[in-house]
XYZ file of C-alpha atoms in Angstrom:
786
model
C 5.436 37.391 -12.987
C 2.269 38.149 -11.090
C 2.827 39.743 -7.683
C -0.798 39.928 -6.574
C -0.241 36.869 -4.362
C 2.047 36.467 -1.384
C 3.892 33.853 -3.390
C 4.675 34.568 -7.021
C 3.149 32.582 -9.835
C 6.031 31.179 -11.830
C 5.642 30.682 -15.561
C 8.407 28.666 -17.106
C 9.876 31.701 -18.811
C 10.573 33.347 -15.437
C 12.640 30.554 -13.946
C 13.820 28.525 -16.895
C 17.071 28.455 -18.753
C 15.552 31.120 -21.036
C 15.901 33.711 -18.243
C 18.182 36.570 -19.466
C 21.794 35.978 -18.522
C 22.062 39.342 -16.742
C 19.367 38.227 -14.292
C 21.226 35.105 -13.179
C 23.401 35.616 -10.128
C 25.425 32.542 -9.143
C 25.621 33.386 -5.464
C 27.996 32.280 -2.751
C 28.895 33.833 0.610
C 32.200 35.227 -0.722
C 30.368 37.598 -3.083
C 29.048 39.639 -0.148
C 31.835 42.235 0.267
C 29.943 44.306 2.812
C 31.965 43.626 5.966
C 30.515 46.489 7.990
C 28.906 45.601 11.321
C 25.180 44.943 10.843
C 22.865 47.731 12.033
C 19.661 47.155 13.923
C 16.621 48.197 11.901
C 14.193 49.745 14.377
C 11.433 49.842 11.761
C 11.274 46.132 10.952
C 12.591 42.623 11.464
C 15.856 41.217 10.210
C 16.444 37.731 8.740
C 16.548 35.012 11.416
C 19.291 32.392 10.757
C 17.736 29.931 13.231
C 14.374 29.958 11.474
C 16.074 29.679 8.096
C 17.968 26.602 9.358
C 14.775 24.922 10.592
C 12.956 25.766 7.366
C 15.724 24.344 5.165
C 15.846 21.125 7.212
C 12.100 20.546 6.839
C 11.973 21.392 3.132
C 15.330 20.023 1.896
C 16.847 17.863 4.674
C 16.636 14.611 2.664
C 17.097 16.068 -0.835
C 20.137 16.074 -3.090
C 20.908 18.472 -5.948
C 20.545 22.225 -6.432
C 17.881 24.416 -4.827
C 16.480 27.163 -7.124
C 16.367 30.430 -5.126
C 14.932 33.749 -6.292
C 14.644 37.247 -4.895
C 12.845 40.296 -6.245
C 11.553 43.625 -4.998
C 8.121 43.340 -3.377
C 5.620 45.887 -4.699
C 4.544 48.933 -2.744
C 8.035 50.101 -1.709
C 8.504 52.744 -4.386
C 11.746 51.164 -5.612
C 12.622 48.991 -8.579
C 15.130 46.211 -9.050
C 15.674 43.215 -11.219
C 15.109 39.642 -9.991
C 18.084 37.574 -8.899
C 18.195 33.796 -9.404
C 20.739 31.551 -7.721
C 21.133 27.792 -7.242
C 22.397 26.506 -3.871
C 23.724 22.998 -3.309
C 21.575 21.027 -0.835
C 24.471 20.100 1.445
C 25.765 20.874 4.939
C 26.472 24.515 4.072
C 23.017 25.232 2.667
C 21.797 27.095 5.795
C 24.766 29.458 5.894
C 24.477 30.226 2.190
C 20.743 30.852 2.429
C 21.179 33.086 5.503
C 23.847 35.133 3.721
C 21.603 35.529 0.676
C 18.637 36.509 2.865
C 20.740 39.201 4.589
C 21.800 40.580 1.228
C 18.201 40.543 -0.043
C 16.970 42.304 3.117
C 19.393 45.171 2.570
C 18.114 45.446 -1.006
C 14.466 45.415 0.105
C 13.893 42.102 -1.721
C 11.849 39.042 -0.779
C 13.385 35.539 -0.852
C 11.698 32.527 -2.440
C 12.623 28.905 -3.120
C 11.122 26.205 -5.270
C 10.558 23.402 -2.694
C 12.439 20.852 -4.769
C 15.886 20.240 -6.237
C 17.187 20.246 -9.821
C 20.291 18.855 -11.496
C 22.007 21.931 -12.940
C 22.086 25.753 -12.612
C 19.557 27.491 -14.848
C 16.961 24.755 -14.424
C 13.677 25.641 -12.726
C 10.873 24.268 -14.909
C 8.377 21.774 -13.547
C 9.974 19.053 -15.679
C 13.398 19.843 -14.151
C 12.413 19.011 -10.564
C 14.211 15.848 -9.413
C 13.225 15.537 -5.735
C 10.570 16.960 -3.405
C 10.200 15.991 0.249
C 7.271 18.140 1.363
C 3.626 18.839 0.660
C 2.522 22.463 1.171
C -0.688 24.447 0.943
C -0.818 28.267 0.834
C -3.893 29.551 2.697
C -4.188 33.166 1.575
C -7.898 34.024 1.821
C -11.006 33.559 3.934
C -11.046 32.286 7.519
C -7.399 31.202 7.867
C -7.823 29.880 11.424
C -10.840 27.736 10.497
C -9.044 26.264 7.484
C -5.966 25.431 9.579
C -8.192 23.756 12.169
C -9.943 21.764 9.426
C -6.593 20.493 8.105
C -5.336 19.500 11.551
C -8.607 17.766 12.429
C -8.542 15.554 9.328
C -4.831 15.235 8.523
C -3.245 15.520 11.954
C -0.657 18.081 13.110
C 1.501 19.401 10.248
C 5.291 19.426 10.375
C 5.498 23.212 10.132
C 3.261 26.282 9.854
C 4.735 29.499 8.491
C 3.002 32.880 8.578
C 4.052 34.427 5.283
C 3.649 38.055 6.413
C 0.534 38.881 4.415
C -2.795 39.778 6.038
C -6.246 39.045 4.625
C -8.996 41.625 4.237
C -10.525 40.196 7.438
C -7.297 40.844 9.359
C -6.019 37.262 9.589
C -2.420 36.280 8.877
C -1.864 34.244 5.739
C -0.156 30.903 6.318
C 1.825 28.149 4.605
C 1.102 24.685 6.051
C 3.854 22.094 5.475
C 3.962 18.303 5.802
C 7.340 16.572 5.573
C 7.522 13.172 3.830
C 9.603 10.336 5.253
C 11.570 10.124 1.994
C 11.987 12.360 -1.051
C 9.543 11.905 -3.909
C 11.184 11.170 -7.254
C 10.083 10.358 -10.790
C 6.346 9.749 -11.098
C 5.891 10.420 -7.358
C 6.545 14.129 -7.992
C 3.336 14.259 -10.036
C 1.552 12.593 -7.108
C 2.908 15.273 -4.743
C 1.855 18.182 -6.949
C -1.563 16.621 -7.540
C -1.861 16.195 -3.766
C -0.967 19.863 -3.211
C -3.731 20.837 -5.621
C -6.240 18.509 -3.927
C -5.535 19.969 -0.483
C -5.754 23.523 -1.821
C -9.051 22.739 -3.554
C -10.572 21.292 -0.387
C -9.652 24.252 1.866
C -9.784 27.107 -0.636
C -5.999 27.542 -0.865
C -3.789 28.760 -3.695
C -4.251 26.353 -6.623
C -1.007 27.469 -8.309
C 0.831 24.908 -6.162
C -0.352 22.202 -8.544
C 2.779 23.161 -10.464
C 6.024 21.619 -9.228
C 8.013 24.800 -9.957
C 5.783 27.160 -7.915
C 8.090 29.136 -5.540
C 7.307 30.040 -1.933
C 8.717 32.422 0.672
C 11.555 31.280 2.936
C 10.785 31.278 6.668
C 13.163 33.598 8.499
C 13.421 36.002 5.539
C 11.821 39.453 5.415
C 8.444 40.293 3.870
C 8.200 43.638 2.059
C 4.879 44.643 0.610
C 2.712 47.757 0.589
C 5.061 49.615 2.984
C 4.888 46.730 5.465
C 8.100 45.112 6.641
C 7.875 42.015 8.793
C 9.470 38.632 9.226
C 8.238 35.423 7.577
C 7.864 33.400 10.773
C 7.580 29.750 11.788
C 4.696 29.707 14.279
C 4.482 25.937 14.741
C 7.140 23.253 14.297
C 6.839 19.487 14.787
C 10.214 18.552 13.341
C 9.817 14.806 13.926
C 6.369 14.678 12.287
C 6.766 12.882 8.918
C 4.218 11.256 6.633
C 4.237 8.355 4.200
C 3.162 9.590 0.775
C 0.748 6.732 0.086
C -0.942 6.984 3.488
C -1.105 10.794 3.217
C -2.807 10.536 -0.183
C -5.447 8.272 1.404
C -5.956 10.714 4.289
C -6.405 13.663 1.920
C -8.805 11.629 -0.227
C -10.926 10.920 2.869
C -10.845 14.578 4.026
C -14.120 16.411 3.259
C -14.048 19.952 1.852
C -13.851 22.718 4.426
C -17.170 24.442 5.222
C -18.065 26.854 2.442
C -15.723 25.292 -0.135
C -17.391 24.148 -3.372
C -15.521 21.519 -5.404
C -17.808 21.668 -8.438
C -15.980 22.778 -11.631
C -16.156 26.491 -12.382
C -15.165 27.521 -15.863
C -16.101 31.167 -15.484
C -13.629 34.005 -15.548
C -14.027 37.807 -15.527
C -14.935 39.221 -18.930
C -15.039 35.742 -20.493
C -18.128 33.835 -21.646
C -19.394 30.916 -19.600
C -18.481 27.578 -21.170
C -21.926 26.051 -20.604
C -23.410 28.953 -22.574
C -20.709 28.915 -25.251
C -21.291 25.249 -26.085
C -24.975 25.824 -26.971
C -24.936 29.396 -28.361
C -24.197 30.169 -32.035
C -21.806 33.053 -32.635
C -21.449 35.084 -35.838
C -18.510 36.983 -37.262
C -18.212 40.712 -37.010
C -18.897 40.985 -33.274
C -22.668 40.720 -33.716
C -23.106 38.620 -30.516
C -22.149 38.832 -26.835
C -18.749 37.346 -27.595
C -16.607 36.959 -30.665
C -16.003 33.786 -32.645
C -12.428 33.769 -31.284
C -13.615 34.029 -27.659
C -16.191 31.318 -28.172
C -13.809 28.982 -29.966
C -11.083 29.521 -27.345
C -13.505 28.785 -24.501
C -14.833 25.628 -26.187
C -11.387 24.373 -27.194
C -10.088 25.039 -23.676
C -12.993 23.111 -22.168
C -12.416 20.019 -24.319
C -8.638 20.250 -23.786
C -9.230 20.062 -20.022
C -11.437 17.011 -20.546
C -8.703 15.285 -22.556
C -5.948 16.351 -20.141
C -7.838 14.904 -17.167
C -8.514 11.626 -18.966
C -12.275 12.077 -19.303
C -12.034 12.072 -23.096
C -9.578 10.433 -25.468
C -7.653 12.662 -27.878
C -9.811 11.512 -30.784
C -13.012 12.197 -28.847
C -11.711 15.637 -27.848
C -10.868 16.568 -31.448
C -14.276 15.323 -32.629
C -15.958 17.491 -29.979
C -13.951 20.561 -31.069
C -14.828 19.958 -34.718
C -18.466 19.455 -33.753
C -18.566 22.804 -31.939
C -16.932 24.491 -34.931
C -19.516 23.048 -37.299
C -22.545 23.727 -35.101
C -21.856 27.073 -33.424
C -19.429 29.203 -35.486
C -21.110 31.159 -38.308
C -19.223 30.767 -40.621
C -16.981 27.910 -39.521
C -13.276 28.318 -38.936
C -11.074 26.522 -41.461
C -9.865 23.181 -40.143
C -6.234 24.359 -40.361
C -6.933 27.338 -38.096
C -8.950 25.178 -35.700
C -6.094 22.685 -35.464
C -3.485 25.430 -35.040
C -5.429 27.096 -32.205
C -6.062 23.740 -30.514
C -2.366 22.851 -30.591
C -1.441 26.280 -29.198
C -3.864 26.042 -26.283
C -2.861 22.398 -25.637
C 0.821 23.392 -25.333
C -0.026 26.188 -22.884
C -2.238 23.893 -20.798
C 0.412 21.135 -20.609
C 3.134 23.627 -19.644
C 0.948 25.018 -16.881
C -0.561 21.788 -15.503
C 2.005 19.124 -16.324
C 1.852 15.968 -18.457
C -1.588 14.902 -19.686
C -3.420 11.870 -18.367
C -4.280 10.263 -21.691
C -7.223 7.876 -21.396
C -7.012 4.341 -22.696
C -9.627 3.698 -25.358
C -11.480 0.430 -24.969
C -10.570 -2.172 -27.551
C -14.229 -3.213 -27.718
C -16.347 -0.782 -29.798
C -19.488 0.488 -28.145
C -22.576 -1.199 -29.592
C -24.897 0.908 -31.676
C -27.898 -0.680 -29.999
C -28.411 -2.065 -26.531
C -28.508 -5.891 -26.756
C -31.749 -7.487 -25.540
C -33.037 -11.058 -25.914
C -36.442 -12.655 -25.617
C -37.004 -15.517 -23.227
C -37.497 -17.821 -26.191
C -34.147 -16.865 -27.705
C -32.402 -17.575 -24.423
C -34.170 -20.925 -24.025
C -33.362 -22.004 -27.584
C -29.671 -21.065 -27.485
C -27.900 -24.387 -26.875
C -24.422 -23.231 -27.939
C -21.606 -24.473 -25.665
C -20.686 -22.389 -22.630
C -17.369 -20.538 -22.808
C -14.510 -22.360 -21.113
C -13.637 -21.198 -17.597
C -10.325 -19.434 -17.142
C -10.196 -21.101 -13.712
C -12.727 -23.873 -13.075
C -15.221 -24.404 -11.574
C -16.527 -20.916 -12.509
C -14.022 -19.314 -10.134
C -12.795 -16.985 -12.897
C -14.806 -16.744 -16.102
C -13.972 -14.910 -19.361
C -14.166 -11.182 -18.724
C -14.758 -11.893 -15.019
C -13.457 -10.090 -11.950
C -12.254 -12.009 -8.870
C -11.514 -10.262 -5.564
C -9.283 -12.012 -3.005
C -9.578 -10.348 0.393
C -7.661 -10.913 3.581
C -6.273 -9.137 6.614
C -2.632 -8.018 6.548
C -0.150 -10.847 7.295
C -2.783 -13.583 6.924
C -0.843 -15.033 3.985
C -2.916 -13.512 1.197
C -0.011 -12.603 -1.089
C 1.765 -15.902 -0.417
C -1.385 -17.834 -1.328
C -1.892 -15.654 -4.399
C 1.662 -16.182 -5.670
C 1.399 -19.975 -5.283
C -1.968 -19.902 -7.025
C -0.643 -17.865 -9.957
C 2.393 -20.162 -10.342
C 0.067 -23.174 -10.601
C -2.155 -21.390 -13.129
C 0.859 -20.356 -15.218
C 2.034 -23.992 -15.209
C -1.450 -25.279 -16.069
C -1.743 -27.285 -12.812
C -4.682 -27.465 -10.339
C -4.436 -25.565 -7.071
C -6.808 -26.350 -4.180
C -9.170 -27.887 -6.786
C -9.082 -24.663 -8.855
C -8.210 -25.894 -12.337
C -6.986 -24.036 -15.459
C -7.709 -25.523 -18.917
C -4.074 -25.039 -19.985
C -0.995 -23.066 -18.911
C -2.220 -19.466 -18.542
C -0.395 -16.242 -19.347
C -0.450 -14.201 -16.126
C 0.623 -10.579 -15.561
C 1.106 -9.943 -11.828
C 0.887 -6.180 -11.195
C 2.019 -6.011 -7.568
C 2.782 -2.838 -5.637
C 4.023 -4.025 -2.231
C 7.315 -5.954 -2.529
C 10.514 -4.367 -3.853
C 12.517 -6.168 -6.529
C 15.131 -7.938 -4.381
C 12.573 -9.163 -1.859
C 10.238 -10.247 -4.649
C 13.148 -12.182 -6.146
C 13.874 -13.764 -2.764
C 10.226 -14.754 -2.262
C 9.992 -16.359 -5.696
C 13.212 -18.322 -5.095
C 11.870 -19.583 -1.754
C 8.749 -21.157 -3.311
C 9.000 -24.878 -2.499
C 7.027 -26.330 -5.373
C 8.036 -29.252 -7.622
C 10.764 -28.249 -10.118
C 8.629 -29.427 -13.041
C 5.801 -27.101 -11.989
C 8.179 -24.137 -11.585
C 9.648 -24.856 -15.022
C 6.181 -24.836 -16.587
C 5.398 -21.416 -15.117
C 8.811 -19.921 -15.829
C 7.840 -17.862 -18.893
C 4.076 -17.575 -18.355
C 4.135 -15.589 -15.095
C 5.397 -11.997 -15.367
C 5.566 -9.933 -12.164
C 6.396 -6.293 -11.478
C 8.404 -5.079 -8.477
C 6.898 -2.478 -6.127
C 5.463 0.337 -8.243
C 5.423 4.008 -7.292
C 2.397 4.932 -9.357
C -1.376 5.031 -9.416
C -3.541 3.174 -11.871
C -4.772 6.471 -13.254
C -4.959 7.283 -16.929
C -1.215 7.781 -17.217
C -0.484 4.673 -15.154
C -2.932 2.627 -17.229
C -0.992 3.487 -20.371
C 2.268 2.311 -18.771
C 0.642 -0.923 -17.568
C -0.866 -1.632 -20.990
C 2.521 -1.140 -22.633
C 4.186 -3.439 -20.094
C 1.610 -6.206 -20.665
C 2.066 -6.009 -24.433
C 5.841 -6.215 -24.044
C 5.490 -9.222 -21.720
C 3.161 -11.142 -24.066
C 3.722 -9.842 -27.604
C 2.500 -12.950 -29.433
C -0.589 -14.117 -27.493
C -3.030 -12.101 -25.352
C -2.763 -12.252 -21.579
C -5.207 -14.572 -19.748
C -5.094 -13.069 -16.236
C -4.244 -9.568 -14.993
C -3.671 -9.608 -11.235
C -3.476 -6.367 -9.192
C -2.032 -6.674 -5.672
C -3.208 -4.712 -3.711
C -5.972 -2.327 -4.796
C -5.052 0.196 -2.109
C -1.573 0.984 -3.422
C -2.782 1.652 -6.983
C -6.259 3.061 -6.318
C -7.352 6.114 -8.302
C -10.718 7.576 -7.366
C -11.007 9.791 -10.429
C -11.248 13.572 -10.883
C -13.054 14.037 -7.566
C -10.273 12.238 -5.708
C -12.531 9.985 -3.616
C -11.113 7.173 -1.476
C -11.839 3.453 -1.308
C -14.829 4.008 0.988
C -16.528 6.229 -1.580
C -18.970 4.244 -3.734
C -18.594 6.628 -6.672
C -14.792 6.526 -6.480
C -14.768 2.724 -6.259
C -17.085 2.419 -9.261
C -14.882 4.868 -11.176
C -11.814 2.755 -10.407
C -13.510 -0.494 -11.412
C -15.223 0.770 -14.572
C -12.915 3.537 -15.845
C -9.606 2.012 -14.769
C -9.762 -1.780 -14.334
C -12.394 -2.539 -16.999
C -10.943 -0.097 -19.524
C -7.481 -1.604 -19.032
C -8.835 -5.137 -19.475
C -10.917 -4.244 -22.535
C -7.939 -2.448 -24.061
C -5.665 -5.487 -23.615
C -8.021 -8.471 -23.969
C -11.772 -8.205 -23.263
C -11.937 -11.928 -22.458
C -9.120 -12.036 -19.931
C -9.864 -12.393 -16.229
C -8.887 -9.881 -13.541
C -7.861 -10.760 -9.982
C -7.793 -7.975 -7.383
C -6.110 -8.487 -3.997
C -7.711 -6.362 -1.304
C -7.445 -5.779 2.430
C -10.207 -6.541 4.898
C -11.302 -4.472 7.846
C -11.482 -5.634 11.436
C -14.706 -7.423 12.339
C -15.626 -9.685 15.225
C -15.391 -13.437 14.676
C -19.177 -13.696 14.793
C -19.549 -11.023 12.086
C -17.035 -12.829 9.869
C -18.885 -16.095 10.495
C -22.271 -14.572 9.626
C -21.125 -12.846 6.398
C -17.377 -12.954 5.719
C -17.638 -10.732 2.617
C -18.727 -7.769 4.724
C -15.105 -7.677 5.851
C -13.900 -6.391 2.466
C -12.378 -2.977 3.018
C -13.924 -0.147 1.070
C -17.199 0.630 -0.551
C -20.099 -1.769 -0.945
C -19.887 -1.145 -4.698
C -17.017 -3.617 -4.879
C -19.124 -6.582 -3.756
C -21.875 -5.760 -6.216
C -19.396 -5.596 -9.094
C -17.193 -8.688 -8.876
C -18.102 -12.069 -10.337
C -16.191 -14.073 -7.692
C -15.171 -13.246 -4.152
C -12.708 -15.079 -1.904
C -11.975 -14.210 1.719
C -8.942 -15.673 3.497
C -9.116 -15.490 7.287
C -7.906 -17.303 10.379
C -10.857 -18.512 12.526
C -8.525 -19.333 15.422
C -5.625 -16.929 15.902
C -3.630 -19.606 17.734
C -3.998 -22.100 14.883
C -1.996 -21.876 11.643
C -4.947 -23.085 9.580
C -6.864 -20.604 7.422
C -10.370 -20.684 6.039
C -11.071 -19.703 2.435
C -14.633 -18.479 1.937
C -15.897 -18.529 -1.665
C -18.743 -16.578 -3.284
C -19.575 -17.083 -6.979
C -21.949 -15.055 -9.111
C -21.553 -17.078 -12.326
C -21.851 -20.565 -10.861
C -23.131 -22.770 -8.043
C -21.920 -22.099 -4.528
C -18.666 -23.715 -3.403
C -18.114 -24.934 0.146
C -15.483 -23.079 2.214
C -12.046 -24.660 2.303
C -9.818 -25.246 5.342
C -6.256 -24.736 4.093
C -2.779 -24.704 5.581
C 0.793 -24.486 4.405
C 2.548 -27.841 4.829
C 6.211 -28.203 3.821
C 6.024 -25.012 1.794
C 2.863 -25.929 -0.175
C -0.728 -24.850 0.391
C -2.952 -27.877 0.935
C -6.600 -28.406 1.758
C -7.405 -29.945 5.140
C -10.251 -32.445 5.399
C -12.967 -30.546 7.322
C -14.132 -33.847 8.873
C -10.975 -33.743 11.003
C -11.850 -30.351 12.440
C -13.984 -29.675 15.505
C -17.281 -28.022 14.721
C -18.422 -27.320 18.300
C -16.500 -25.483 21.013
C -13.235 -25.669 19.075
C -11.363 -23.333 21.458
C -12.415 -25.260 24.565
C -11.482 -28.555 22.897
C -8.040 -27.235 22.031
C -7.474 -26.299 25.658
C -8.475 -29.810 26.796
C -6.058 -31.284 24.249
C -3.272 -29.118 25.606
C -4.070 -30.162 29.181
C -3.927 -33.856 28.259
C -0.587 -33.292 26.540
C 0.705 -31.567 29.653
C -0.321 -34.430 31.948
C 1.368 -36.959 29.667
C 4.617 -34.979 29.776
C 4.422 -34.682 33.593
C 3.889 -38.455 33.981
C 6.870 -39.323 31.766
C 9.007 -36.769 33.592
C 8.081 -38.162 37.031
C 8.884 -41.746 35.959
C 12.299 -40.621 34.710
C 13.158 -38.538 37.807
C 11.959 -41.153 40.272
C 14.169 -43.808 38.649
C 17.187 -41.582 39.244
C 16.291 -41.789 42.937
C 16.078 -45.567 42.802
C 12.303 -45.868 42.639
C 10.205 -47.597 39.984
C 6.426 -48.035 39.921
C 3.701 -50.277 38.685
C 0.679 -48.567 37.126
C -1.473 -48.860 40.238
C 1.291 -47.810 42.617
C 2.127 -44.758 40.481
C -1.517 -43.632 40.398
C -1.824 -44.004 44.170
C 1.499 -42.261 44.887
C 1.024 -39.206 42.641
C -2.692 -38.598 43.092
C -3.335 -34.796 42.999
C 0.376 -34.134 42.345
C 1.417 -31.509 39.755
C -2.192 -31.102 38.636
C -2.527 -34.751 37.525
C -5.890 -35.246 39.204
C -7.211 -38.439 40.830
C -6.111 -42.074 40.416
C -8.615 -42.826 37.658
C -7.440 -39.856 35.558
C -3.784 -40.876 36.004
C -4.575 -44.477 35.000
C -6.429 -43.211 31.883
C -3.404 -41.140 30.860
C -1.080 -44.124 31.495
C -3.296 -46.363 29.355
C -3.026 -43.859 26.491
C 0.750 -43.442 26.926
C 1.367 -47.197 26.961
C -0.821 -47.701 23.884
C 1.018 -44.934 22.033
C 4.373 -46.408 23.001
C 5.667 -43.579 25.189
C 5.625 -45.846 28.265
C 6.691 -49.506 28.175
C 7.199 -52.226 30.815
C 9.898 -54.118 32.688
C 8.722 -57.467 34.075
C 9.810 -60.989 34.870
C 13.528 -61.723 34.413
C 14.244 -58.175 33.257
C 12.857 -56.843 36.550
C 14.811 -59.406 38.597
C 18.021 -58.379 36.822
C 17.436 -54.867 38.116
C 17.001 -56.159 41.703
C 13.353 -55.107 41.628
C 10.890 -56.881 43.886
C 8.601 -59.430 42.320
C 5.241 -57.943 41.342
C 1.818 -59.304 40.567
C 0.918 -56.537 38.124
C -0.348 -57.533 34.675
C 2.107 -55.122 33.092
C 5.074 -54.925 35.450
C 7.128 -51.843 36.178
C 6.754 -48.697 34.037
C 9.704 -47.298 32.091
C 10.330 -44.483 29.598
C 12.983 -43.909 26.983
C 16.604 -43.318 28.242
C 15.546 -44.139 31.822
C 18.365 -44.872 34.309
C 17.916 -46.494 37.736
C 19.970 -45.721 40.854
C 21.160 -48.946 42.551
C 22.381 -49.660 46.082
C 25.934 -49.915 44.806
C 28.112 -46.828 45.407
C 30.451 -45.127 42.989
C 33.432 -43.043 44.152
C 34.691 -40.340 41.795
C 38.512 -40.738 41.628
C 39.049 -37.029 41.070
C 36.687 -35.466 43.593
C 36.027 -38.362 45.985
C 32.291 -37.752 45.636
C 30.147 -40.805 46.467
C 27.072 -41.345 44.303
C 24.719 -44.195 43.576
C 25.657 -46.225 40.528
C 23.202 -45.794 37.641
C 22.198 -48.568 35.249
C 20.203 -48.310 32.027
C 16.595 -49.514 32.177
C 15.511 -51.230 28.971
C 11.929 -52.334 28.342
C 11.094 -56.003 28.149
C 7.426 -55.759 27.143
C 5.022 -53.333 25.457
C 1.290 -53.052 24.991
C 0.067 -54.125 21.565
C -1.888 -51.178 20.087
C -4.228 -53.545 18.187
C -5.193 -56.034 20.939
C -4.017 -54.441 24.184
C -2.048 -57.587 25.021
C 1.378 -57.372 26.693
C 3.992 -58.641 24.248
C 7.780 -59.043 24.476
C 9.931 -56.299 22.978
C 11.891 -57.518 19.951
C 14.795 -55.075 20.310
C 14.929 -53.163 23.619
C 17.526 -50.749 22.205
C 15.095 -49.399 19.570
C 12.224 -47.386 21.001
C 9.194 -47.555 18.688
C 6.318 -45.036 18.850
C 2.995 -45.908 17.349
C 1.537 -42.525 16.364
C 2.811 -39.659 14.211
C 1.246 -37.066 16.434
C 2.320 -36.992 20.052
C -0.301 -38.142 22.526
C 1.210 -36.642 25.593
């Protein structure tokens, strides 16, 4: 174990099950038999149970399992002692047990460390043993500590906790551990994301890079720091206990964070007393120590360099081995035997994997690289009359080997539209005039909806049973994935696609959304970085497609950023979130947006690179199915103002019908002229002419009918000269002069009689015609006119 750092570097042999049995102490509070009253140490601090409790809550509050704990004598005290390893259950008693152990360690002059994760059984402490981690930490142990802390807070927001570890830099600043608590423990593949994130943060602020390893231990806040004759307390100096982060969002924030001033992210393969790799790769070396470095040093440096390239996914294993063999043949004089070269490569590979975790093996493209760049004369292109390849989705929406991007704001219905579209394609049926040549094999790689809610959404699709049956086996969807589409993730996806379609190649690979699976490459750039976006498209998406089926189409679902309505109208594809490289790369782009936030209708903008332009589509979901709306029925000018006028006309119609009904209950009925004169400027109805216009519409639509002639006389209404007679509405009742006495209460009220229409206005001719059945109220339109 190295003790040159505040926090020990932890090779697997120090904390694994291979640790000597005599060094393992299975600790519990009952082992501490010292029951003497504690003495105050006037020369230093004592363990602080309150700080230990707060530290354990931040680091392990959500975790389950055993916490690996270690203590050993800090250097510089002039005393020796063996390390002690214990495993504490992450339960309600964890604070008391840790405080007891810290008190014991303080009396022994020992520091206390934990691995910030839990394992399943005592004796486990390797990186592969870690089951859960709920924090991200960076150890800032050099340089301008205050400036680096300020840089982190400026770009990542306030951390959950800052701990001063007790060490002091050469410039006199206190070394610090900066902690961020996650809103849920990371498990499985997410642990690799956490450790990679710890390394990225450390790289960008010049922190301790050893925290790329999941089993790297760290000091416990509230314990005592002993080093170089200095005794002090490991202290929490800032605590925001309720500050938690979502892992996916935090990864995006770190990706967007620039390096701190003075930090260089360019690779550095130099080390003291070792040759530089860039010199090794081009410098021959002879046996017998005749050169600046030996053949062994040169071969080790070159092999290590190519191993890193393979481990990071920049070379395949075959390419890495070819590069190692090429160096051996070109630079070693004489060459190493192949057996020795292979043995040394395997040894260094095992060490590298143990130190840095599982490799990110790159997918090799299924399409071999051409020996010569293809180029064609104009004449050859003009004379080639071979048939065009069939569209995957016509007309030219998705072509063989093409890339389609579907963008839309959150909650606009993008995923719902996409699922319906994919079901139609899998069944071989047209969708919004997008037509497949046959039932397509579709792999839907989605990373938003968990299994049970994905199942519920699929069961709620209201499409014809025959269409659902046709897509039943051709559409394969994943539940929410906790992974990135990096080199390791690409391997898993490729295996899943082959398992889903073992007999025939897949036709469409759909990724929904880009953001949740985005991998910006070794430099860790975000979606807004052109280089990172091009890396994702070329080294992730294209490599995956070429590995599975070079002719299959790819659909990417992507979020849009907020733009004004005018900006969206001028160029809707500027709304695509992320780098401009995306728009220059895809073959088809679709943007789904809602021009009017108060209208359910959406507009689908279409941009094609491999075909003629397609007009935008107005679409809506009617009875569970997406349908295209005829744009001739939509207003083109002042749509918002027109909608308000429509609403005002509807309101006036409802007021008129309500007044006719209420007035009848008071014993009053009206002709059209009398009603307009009586209620002029009442309830916002406007003047007589406006009221008569509304009444003409309501009578034509059938919401108002007439009582005239004998029907009016039967109601004791006065004779009228009106062309139409008295106005009536559905379920109208008229108060008569006859009185009704309630036998129970004695209340006297006017007797009410039903008013049934005798005539109606013919919607074709405008003539007044007798009603065939006054008990059946017939409306003319399907859309209310009121």
